[in-house]
Amino acid sequence: MNVIMQFMKKNYKILLVVLTLSIALLGFSLFPSKKESDPEKDKLLIELLTFVIEKGHYNPAAIDDNFSKGVYKDYLNALDPSKRFFLQSDIDEFAKYETQIDDQILNKELSFFELTYTRLMQRMEESKSYYKDALANPFDYKADETFNADYEKLPYCKSTKELKERWRLQVKLSALSTLVEKQKVEEDKKKNAEAGKNDTPKSFEQMEKESREATLSSLNDNFSFIKDLDREDWFSIYINAISSRFDPHTSYFAPNEKERFDLSMSGKLEGIGARLQKKNDFTEVSELISGGPAWRGKQLESGDIILKVAQANGEPVDVVGMRLDDVVKKIKGPKGTEVRLTVKKQDGTIKVITIIRDEVEIEETYVKSSVVEKDGFKYGIIYLPKFYIDFEDQNSRDAGKDVAVEVERLKKEGVQGIVMDVRDNGGGSLKTVVDIAGLFIEQGPIVQIKSAAGKKEVLYDRDSKVQWDGPLVVMINEFSASASEILAAAIQDYKRGVVIGSKQSYGKGTVQNVIDLNQFVRGSTYGDLGALKTTTQKFYRINGGSTQLEGVKSDIAIPDKYAYLKMGERDIDNAMPWDKIDPANYNIWDKQNNFDLAIKKSKARMQANPQLQLIDDNAKWLDERNKENVYSLNIDKFKAEQKALEEKNKKYKPIADYKNEFVFNSLPYELEAMEKDNVLKEKRERWHESLSKDIYIEEAIHILNDLQMENNKGLSNKVKKEKVAIKS
């Protein structure tokens, strides 16, 4: 999940904590030069992390035996979640550390990490032969075998022989699934042949071999990715197993991860504007970012393989076999600098492409809007994927400013209601959510924040201007978290608009700060130590209740496919508890007529809607399916199981086929941009198509229409009364 962010330089309370920590940590200065993988650096990191967390965390857990047990469980699960590497004998050997990790942390010992890391590397190397041996010869698909994929309850294997068998069954399931799909394709070919088409069918033996080869290739790719991880990557997993036991949102950012986090928050980078992916030992261009320098140059294309990278007039460096992160580092660079890529095109030709780096905005991060009509009224849809901001550049784009611009654009188009869609929005900047909520109210409190010391702070919208005073709907789902929940809660508490969506949002009511660990170490030659994201505050609704665990309950709860699955904050074992504080002083919005009537009408519509009843039925079925983990490896039984699932799925096909009654259109400025940008045009067409299949957006528009109609009734009644007064 993304987090509510308040950087320390913008928060004097955190500055006090940092100042205290800086004084206390002066003993960490002037270390001798070491290699990055030196254990001394790892010890320093553990000491820094635990000290900073204990001093700066909202409610730090005691580092004791219970804490140790939690780290032990989380760490081993992160290393080997499917229990296909470690043996029971390994676990027995590790077990003595289950209640000693707390002591190791305090004493800066690394023996548990060293043992598990060394053993994992050994077991992974050994496992390569297990899957390769299993896939070397045809499987017997008539054998009556099963595979249990309930890894949480699955025991560790007691011997190498048992582990090899587990690998064999697992890869057999993968190959069987591929084989059955191939057989379906062949059945279609036979039908085509009957229609006079000359498709030569493949034999069972050919398909069986191809299925094993596909599984082998997939596993080789997986192990190629694992090979790219170094000791520092694995140590980060251990560090995070420690930090996340304080609470689910406290975590360590290695230097590369911190950079990616900053990018996700700002929505921009400096580079060539291309997304890359690893394909065996090669780096492939997977997508060009619309508007970026690579996209503008029209030479680099999706599917190109990058063979070499050169800086300006420097010598080209061969990047075949290089880690993806290292390739990215070589390609990225400051705005205005030159990079030369030697690429292999899809037709096999080799070409050198020169690109001048520039600032690249990740368009998908940013807000977008659309217009729709119903009953002669126009309504606006604003989709906000994240509460983004660039903390380093106040003049850069941020969600607060951008949403204000979209509201003005929609007003210019004459909309009479707005849907604010924050579904799947995991959060972001606290400042921006206060700014956005302030667009819809006159002035007043938006959110309350409580620090570790118990002091309460209320964040206000102090601007009396209301940018949008018309009908408003806020859409949420189970993945709307943090800042999204603050926005929905404020709108709900003010009765400013109707909150619709899942039964409740994610339930993350805590505030995190990112603390640069390098500031605590003077004269270090260890290189970048990364950063720590730690929970420093809790936030509360203006009505006094926390959104922690409980989230925001929708005014109108609409069934969705995830309704019965466990995936919220409340389902995490060490999540912080719910509580409440005194409410802030605020005035309910009184300019919306018959607010409750619109909710009543919506609930009546939903009860009578067979599509929503089908979605709810599907959600219950998915919950049942989620508990079934045993698969038959007998091809006839597997096919029978798949056929039964397909038959059941036919019942739910209308969910995917659903189409609402609305047509969605881009605003004029975007239509103009789309004439020059086919990538943007394609993305907007895909978005509008998804909106046209969205039953939840449909209901949001109906609610806006109800609110608008009631407003008009109120206005009409007011006019009638004025006429009566004039006559009398």
XYZ file of N, CA and C in Angstrom, residues 496-598:
309
model
N -21.491 15.893 2.837
C -21.286 16.698 1.639
C -21.632 15.920 0.375
N -21.458 14.623 0.424
C -21.727 13.787 -0.733
C -22.035 12.372 -0.293
N -22.340 11.530 -1.243
C -22.672 10.135 -0.971
C -21.446 9.267 -1.234
N -21.087 8.440 -0.258
C -19.968 7.507 -0.416
C -20.536 6.149 -0.806
N -20.109 5.644 -1.966
C -20.615 4.344 -2.416
C -19.438 3.424 -2.754
N -19.708 2.125 -2.731
C -18.674 1.153 -3.093
C -18.736 -0.080 -2.225
N -17.576 -0.608 -1.884
C -17.495 -1.811 -1.057
C -18.099 -1.552 0.322
N -18.353 -2.625 1.036
C -18.924 -2.490 2.379
C -18.074 -1.553 3.228
N -16.758 -1.687 3.107
C -15.859 -0.766 3.793
C -14.544 -0.677 3.040
N -13.803 0.384 3.283
C -12.503 0.569 2.647
C -11.434 -0.252 3.378
N -10.172 -0.065 3.007
C -9.098 -0.951 3.472
C -8.895 -0.916 4.983
N -8.924 0.279 5.572
C -8.764 0.369 7.025
C -7.373 0.733 7.492
N -6.694 1.602 6.754
C -5.357 2.049 7.164
C -5.460 3.460 7.734
N -5.387 3.562 9.048
C -5.546 4.856 9.709
C -4.275 5.352 10.360
N -3.144 5.079 9.738
C -1.863 5.497 10.313
C -1.084 6.364 9.330
N -0.198 7.178 9.887
C 0.618 8.095 9.092
C 2.067 7.641 9.159
N 2.728 7.590 8.006
C 4.137 7.201 7.961
C 5.016 8.376 7.528
N 6.228 8.389 8.022
C 7.259 9.317 7.558
C 8.425 8.515 7.007
N 9.019 9.019 5.943
C 10.229 8.398 5.406
C 11.436 9.141 5.974
N 12.299 8.410 6.644
C 13.471 8.988 7.303
C 14.733 8.500 6.596
N 15.494 9.414 6.075
C 16.751 9.092 5.396
C 17.776 8.671 6.447
N 18.231 7.431 6.382
C 19.162 6.919 7.399
C 20.557 7.510 7.274
N 20.885 8.034 6.087
C 22.237 8.566 5.879
C 22.512 9.793 6.742
N 21.450 10.503 7.149
C 21.656 11.723 7.932
C 22.216 11.444 9.323
N 22.108 10.198 9.771
C 22.573 9.874 11.110
C 24.032 9.411 11.153
N 24.643 9.261 10.005
C 25.996 8.694 9.953
C 26.939 9.680 9.286
N 27.933 10.140 10.008
C 28.890 11.099 9.464
C 30.177 10.386 9.046
N 30.650 10.717 7.881
C 31.931 10.182 7.429
C 31.895 8.728 7.030
N 30.718 8.168 6.808
C 30.626 6.754 6.439
C 31.062 6.545 4.995
N 31.749 5.461 4.753
C 32.117 5.084 3.383
C 31.397 3.812 2.963
N 30.279 3.524 3.633
C 29.492 2.342 3.292
C 28.608 2.569 2.071
N 28.493 3.806 1.655
C 27.576 4.106 0.569
C 26.195 4.421 1.113
N 25.217 4.460 0.223
C 23.847 4.818 0.586
C 23.251 3.747 1.496
N 22.741 4.178 2.654
C 22.162 3.247 3.623
C 20.653 3.071 3.445
N 20.052 3.844 2.529
C 18.622 3.712 2.299
C 17.806 4.556 3.262
N 16.566 4.174 3.452
C 15.653 4.963 4.278
C 14.701 4.041 5.027
N 14.083 4.601 6.041
C 13.118 3.862 6.849
C 11.768 4.556 6.770
N 10.750 3.814 6.431
C 9.374 4.321 6.493
C 8.766 3.796 7.768
N 8.420 4.686 8.679
C 7.909 4.227 9.962
C 6.648 4.972 10.362
N 5.791 4.310 11.104
C 4.529 4.881 11.553
C 4.781 5.837 12.708
N 4.409 7.094 12.519
C 4.676 8.124 13.525
C 3.407 8.713 14.128
N 2.273 8.546 13.454
C 1.031 9.150 13.922
C -0.160 8.291 13.503
N -1.299 8.548 14.131
C -2.573 7.965 13.683
C -3.485 9.112 13.288
N -4.309 8.876 12.272
C -5.260 9.921 11.935
C -6.686 9.479 12.257
N -7.516 10.482 12.485
C -8.889 10.250 12.923
C -9.836 11.115 12.103
N -11.032 10.618 11.948
C -12.072 11.374 11.270
C -12.413 12.605 12.098
N -13.067 13.572 11.476
C -13.463 14.753 12.236
C -14.573 14.418 13.234
N -15.231 13.262 13.064
C -16.226 12.835 14.054
C -15.584 12.111 15.232
N -14.246 11.962 15.193
C -13.502 11.372 16.306
C -13.114 9.925 16.125
N -13.790 9.203 15.244
C -13.477 7.790 15.044
C -12.266 7.586 14.165
N -11.547 6.507 14.400
C -10.393 6.176 13.562
C -10.869 5.404 12.337
N -10.105 5.511 11.256
C -10.374 4.647 10.098
C -9.541 3.369 10.190
N -8.686 3.273 11.221
C -7.852 2.102 11.400
C -8.716 0.858 11.606
N -8.437 -0.179 10.862
C -9.158 -1.457 10.861
C -10.562 -1.337 10.270
N -11.374 -0.399 10.763
C -12.768 -0.316 10.320
C -12.922 0.340 8.953
N -11.949 1.160 8.559
C -12.050 1.857 7.288
C -13.218 2.822 7.269
N -13.720 3.111 6.081
C -14.909 3.947 5.907
C -16.020 3.056 5.382
N -17.120 3.033 6.087
C -18.260 2.221 5.653
C -19.079 3.029 4.646
N -19.338 2.453 3.503
C -20.062 3.158 2.443
C -21.486 3.494 2.877
N -21.968 4.661 2.445
C -23.383 4.993 2.652
C -24.247 4.002 1.893
N -23.738 3.599 0.726
C -24.426 2.608 -0.102
C -23.410 1.520 -0.437
N -23.522 0.368 0.215
C -22.595 -0.741 -0.017
C -23.076 -1.557 -1.216
N -22.226 -1.643 -2.225
C -22.583 -2.359 -3.453
C -21.779 -3.661 -3.512
N -22.415 -4.796 -3.789
C -21.687 -6.068 -3.856
C -20.537 -6.023 -4.859
N -19.419 -6.640 -4.513
C -18.317 -6.795 -5.466
C -17.652 -8.138 -5.246
N -16.811 -8.547 -6.188
C -16.266 -9.916 -6.206
C -15.338 -10.215 -5.036
N -14.795 -9.176 -4.379
C -13.858 -9.409 -3.275
C -14.514 -9.300 -1.899
N -15.833 -9.198 -1.867
C -16.538 -8.870 -0.635
C -16.270 -9.846 0.514
N -16.016 -11.116 0.204
C -15.895 -12.123 1.258
C -14.452 -12.610 1.460
N -13.519 -12.024 0.726
C -12.119 -12.428 0.863
C -11.423 -11.573 1.916
N -10.448 -12.142 2.586
C -9.723 -11.424 3.635
C -8.537 -10.697 3.015
N -8.624 -9.367 2.950
C -7.549 -8.620 2.319
C -7.415 -7.199 2.874
N -8.067 -6.915 3.986
C -7.984 -5.585 4.570
C -6.997 -5.516 5.716
N -6.836 -4.321 6.263
C -5.948 -4.119 7.413
C -6.376 -4.993 8.585
N -7.682 -5.190 8.728
C -8.212 -5.977 9.839
C -7.782 -7.437 9.781
N -7.266 -7.871 8.630
C -6.861 -9.267 8.462
C -5.360 -9.478 8.690
N -4.652 -8.412 9.106
C -3.220 -8.505 9.371
C -3.005 -8.678 10.869
N -2.203 -9.667 11.255
C -2.132 -10.050 12.675
C -1.554 -8.974 13.593
N -0.655 -8.129 13.100
C -0.050 -7.132 13.988
C -0.464 -5.707 13.646
N -1.643 -5.566 13.051
C -2.151 -4.225 12.733
C -2.467 -3.481 14.023
N -2.334 -2.166 13.973
C -2.630 -1.354 15.145
C -4.138 -1.329 15.392
N -4.562 -1.137 16.660
C -5.987 -1.247 16.998
C -6.804 -0.023 16.601
N -8.132 -0.189 16.582
C -9.061 0.922 16.372
C -9.256 1.650 17.694
N -9.423 2.952 17.640
C -9.802 3.720 18.823
C -10.462 5.012 18.363
N -10.812 5.864 19.294
C -11.464 7.122 18.939
C -10.985 8.233 19.859
N -11.151 9.466 19.395
C -10.828 10.641 20.184
C -12.020 11.593 20.112
N -11.901 12.745 20.743
C -12.994 13.713 20.703
C -13.189 14.233 19.286
N -14.431 14.502 18.902
C -14.668 15.045 17.557
C -14.181 16.485 17.438
N -13.926 16.903 16.198
C -13.585 18.299 15.925
C -14.883 19.091 15.771
N -14.764 20.399 15.761
C -15.940 21.250 15.550
C -16.157 21.468 14.053
N -17.305 21.056 13.555
C -17.592 21.239 12.134
C -19.095 21.336 11.916
N -19.477 21.944 10.819
C -20.890 22.123 10.491
C -21.280 21.235 9.316
N -22.378 20.531 9.481
C -22.889 19.662 8.417
C -23.275 20.510 7.201
N -22.974 20.006 6.014
C -23.349 20.677 4.757
C -24.874 20.675 4.638
N -25.462 21.853 4.431
C -26.922 21.944 4.425
C -27.486 22.378 3.076
N -26.662 22.252 2.025
C -27.109 22.734 0.717
C -27.567 21.609 -0.218
N -27.631 20.386 0.319
C -28.053 19.266 -0.511
C -29.435 18.799 -0.075
N -30.421 18.947 -0.959
C -31.783 18.551 -0.617
C -31.957 17.038 -0.700
N -32.663 16.490 0.284
C -33.054 15.067 0.263
C -31.884 14.116 0.029
N -30.817 14.372 0.768
C -29.632 13.516 0.721
C -30.017 12.062 1.027
N -30.799 11.876 2.087
C -31.179 10.522 2.510
C -32.103 9.850 1.502
N -32.908 10.656 0.818
C -33.818 10.091 -0.174
C -33.047 9.482 -1.344
N -31.957 10.143 -1.762
C -31.134 9.610 -2.857
C -30.522 8.268 -2.459
